[in-house]
Every structure is written in structure tokens, then in C-alpha cells.
mmCIF file of C-alpha atoms in Angstrom:
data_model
loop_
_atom_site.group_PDB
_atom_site.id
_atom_site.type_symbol
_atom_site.label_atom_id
_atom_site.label_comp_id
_atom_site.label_asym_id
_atom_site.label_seq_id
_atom_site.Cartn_x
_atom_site.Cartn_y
_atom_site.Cartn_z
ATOM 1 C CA UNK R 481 0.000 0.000 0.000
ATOM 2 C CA UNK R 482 2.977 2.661 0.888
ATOM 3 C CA UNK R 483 4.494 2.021 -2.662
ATOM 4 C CA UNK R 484 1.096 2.884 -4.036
ATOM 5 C CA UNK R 485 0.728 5.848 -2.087
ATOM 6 C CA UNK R 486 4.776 6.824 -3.608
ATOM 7 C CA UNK R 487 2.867 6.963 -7.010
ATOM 8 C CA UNK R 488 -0.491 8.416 -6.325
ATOM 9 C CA UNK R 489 1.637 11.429 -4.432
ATOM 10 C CA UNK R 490 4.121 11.884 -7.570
ATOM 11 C CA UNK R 491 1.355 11.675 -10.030
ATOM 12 C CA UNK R 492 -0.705 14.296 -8.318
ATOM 13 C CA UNK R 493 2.343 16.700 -7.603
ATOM 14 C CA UNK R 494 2.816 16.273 -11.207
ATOM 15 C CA UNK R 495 -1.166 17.703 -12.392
ATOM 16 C CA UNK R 496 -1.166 20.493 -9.564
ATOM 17 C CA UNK R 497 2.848 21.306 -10.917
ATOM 18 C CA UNK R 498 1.414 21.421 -14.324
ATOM 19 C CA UNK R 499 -2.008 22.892 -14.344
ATOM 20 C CA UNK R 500 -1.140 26.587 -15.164
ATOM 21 C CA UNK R 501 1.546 25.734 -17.596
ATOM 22 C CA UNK R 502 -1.412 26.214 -20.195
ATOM 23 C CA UNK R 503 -1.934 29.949 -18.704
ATOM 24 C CA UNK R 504 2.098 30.528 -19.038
ATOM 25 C CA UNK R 505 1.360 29.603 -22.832
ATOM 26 C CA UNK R 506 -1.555 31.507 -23.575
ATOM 27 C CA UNK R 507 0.488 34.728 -21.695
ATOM 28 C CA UNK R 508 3.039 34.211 -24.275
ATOM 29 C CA UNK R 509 0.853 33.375 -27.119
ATOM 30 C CA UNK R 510 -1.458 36.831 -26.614
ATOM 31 C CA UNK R 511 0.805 38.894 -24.805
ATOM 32 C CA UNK R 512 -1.468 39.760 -22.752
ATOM 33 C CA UNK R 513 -2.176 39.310 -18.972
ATOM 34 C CA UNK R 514 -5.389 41.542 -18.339
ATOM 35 C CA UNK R 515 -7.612 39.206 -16.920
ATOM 36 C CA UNK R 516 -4.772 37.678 -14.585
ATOM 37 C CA UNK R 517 -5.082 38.158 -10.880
ATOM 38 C CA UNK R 518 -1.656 39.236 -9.473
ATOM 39 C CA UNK R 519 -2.475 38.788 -5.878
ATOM 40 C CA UNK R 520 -4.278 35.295 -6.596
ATOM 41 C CA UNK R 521 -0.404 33.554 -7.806
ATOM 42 C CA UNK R 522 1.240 35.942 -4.943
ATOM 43 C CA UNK R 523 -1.223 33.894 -2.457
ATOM 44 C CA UNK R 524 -0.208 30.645 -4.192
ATOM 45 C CA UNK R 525 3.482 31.585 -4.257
ATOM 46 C CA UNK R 526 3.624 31.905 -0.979
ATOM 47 C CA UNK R 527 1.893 28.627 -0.432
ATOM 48 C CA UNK R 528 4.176 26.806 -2.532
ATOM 49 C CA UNK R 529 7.261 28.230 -0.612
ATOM 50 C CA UNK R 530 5.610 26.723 2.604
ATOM 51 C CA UNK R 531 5.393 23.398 0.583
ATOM 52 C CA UNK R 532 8.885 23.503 -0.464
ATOM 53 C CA UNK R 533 9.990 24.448 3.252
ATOM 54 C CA UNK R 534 7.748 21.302 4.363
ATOM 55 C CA UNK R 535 9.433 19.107 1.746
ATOM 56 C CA UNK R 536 12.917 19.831 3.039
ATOM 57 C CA UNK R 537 11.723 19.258 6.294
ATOM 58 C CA UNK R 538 10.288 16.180 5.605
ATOM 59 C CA UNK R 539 13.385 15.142 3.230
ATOM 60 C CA UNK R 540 10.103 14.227 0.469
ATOM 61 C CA UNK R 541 12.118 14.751 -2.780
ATOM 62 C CA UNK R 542 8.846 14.713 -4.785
ATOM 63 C CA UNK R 543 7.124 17.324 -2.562
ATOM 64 C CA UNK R 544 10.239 19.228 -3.516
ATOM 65 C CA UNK R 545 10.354 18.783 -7.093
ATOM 66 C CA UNK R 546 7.034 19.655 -7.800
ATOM 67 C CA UNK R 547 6.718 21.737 -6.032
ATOM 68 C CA UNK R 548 9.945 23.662 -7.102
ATOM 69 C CA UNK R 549 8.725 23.546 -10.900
ATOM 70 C CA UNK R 550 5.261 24.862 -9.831
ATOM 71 C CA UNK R 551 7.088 28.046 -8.300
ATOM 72 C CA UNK R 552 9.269 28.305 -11.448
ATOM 73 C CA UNK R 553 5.913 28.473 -13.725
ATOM 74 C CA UNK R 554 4.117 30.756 -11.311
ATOM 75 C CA UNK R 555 6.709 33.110 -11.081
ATOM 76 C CA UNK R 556 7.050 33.349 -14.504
ATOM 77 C CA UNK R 557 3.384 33.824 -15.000
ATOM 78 C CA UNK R 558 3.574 36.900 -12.531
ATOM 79 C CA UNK R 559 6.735 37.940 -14.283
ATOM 80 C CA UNK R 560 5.068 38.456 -18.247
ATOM 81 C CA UNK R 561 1.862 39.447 -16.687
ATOM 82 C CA UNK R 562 3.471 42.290 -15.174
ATOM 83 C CA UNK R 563 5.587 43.118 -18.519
ATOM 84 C CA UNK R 564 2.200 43.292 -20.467
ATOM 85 C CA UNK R 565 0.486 44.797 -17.645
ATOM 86 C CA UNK R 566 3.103 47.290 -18.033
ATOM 87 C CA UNK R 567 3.210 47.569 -21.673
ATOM 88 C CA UNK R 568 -0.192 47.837 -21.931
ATOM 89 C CA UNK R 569 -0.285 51.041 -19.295
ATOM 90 C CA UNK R 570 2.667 52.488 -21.651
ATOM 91 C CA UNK R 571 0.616 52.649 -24.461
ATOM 92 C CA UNK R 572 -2.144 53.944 -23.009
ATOM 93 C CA UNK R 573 -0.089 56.300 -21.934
ATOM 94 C CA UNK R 574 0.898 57.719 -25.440
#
């Protein structure tokens, strides 16, 4: 049963890691971030941290891992959204 559990842990880290890898895309695709809540993936950055922390503290590689790349594609979702938020406001601007 604790081998399955090894699996059904890794395989679910793997989905949640993944899930907004689409938004990332689409971001890049459109250049555009309008409808993207900055304070929404602040909230989840800051959750992920505290799963990364627990991970180390538990010495649970794939809690790590996933958790790691999940950070790495939120961050760079808040990253472009801000450089088209930005851009955007520019050209307004002009």
C-alpha cells in the first residue's frame, strides 16, 4: 500500500505542478495578462514556498520537485503578466 501511495503522491504533484503551464502559454501566445489576478499567484506563491519548506523538512524529494517547478511556472506567470500589464499602461499612456 505505501508504494502505491509513492505513485499516487508523484502523479498528483505532477497535475497540480502542471495545471497553469497552459496559462504561461496563452500569456506568451497573446501577450497579454489583463484578466490575470496578481495577488491570486502571490497567495499561491507563498503557499508553494511553505510546501517547499515542508518538503525539506520532511526530506520528500517529490514534494520538492514539484513543487519547485510549480514556483518556477508561477513566477514566470507573474513575471510576463506584469511586462504586459506594463506595456499595456505604456501605451495607453501615449
Amino acid at each position: 500500500m505505501n508504494e502505491y501511495s509513492q505513485y499516487i503522491g508523484i502523479l498528483s504533484g505532477v497535475l497540480t505542478s502542471t495545471s497553469l503551464v497552459p496559462q504561461l502559454v496563452k500569456i506568451l501566445r497573446e501577450k497579454k495578462a489583463e484578466s490575470v489576478s496578481l495577488g491570486m499567484f502571490i497567495v499561491l506563491l507563498a503557499g508553494v514556498s511553505g510546501w517547499i519548506w515542508y518538503g525539506i523538512l520532511k526530506k520528500d524529494l517529490p514534494i520538492i520537485a514539484t513543487n519547485c517547478f510549480s514556483f518556477v511556472v508561477n513566477s514566470l506567470i507573474v513575471v510576463f503578466s506584469l511586462k504586459y500589464k506594463i506595456k499595456k499602461a505604456a501605451a495607453k499612456k501615449k
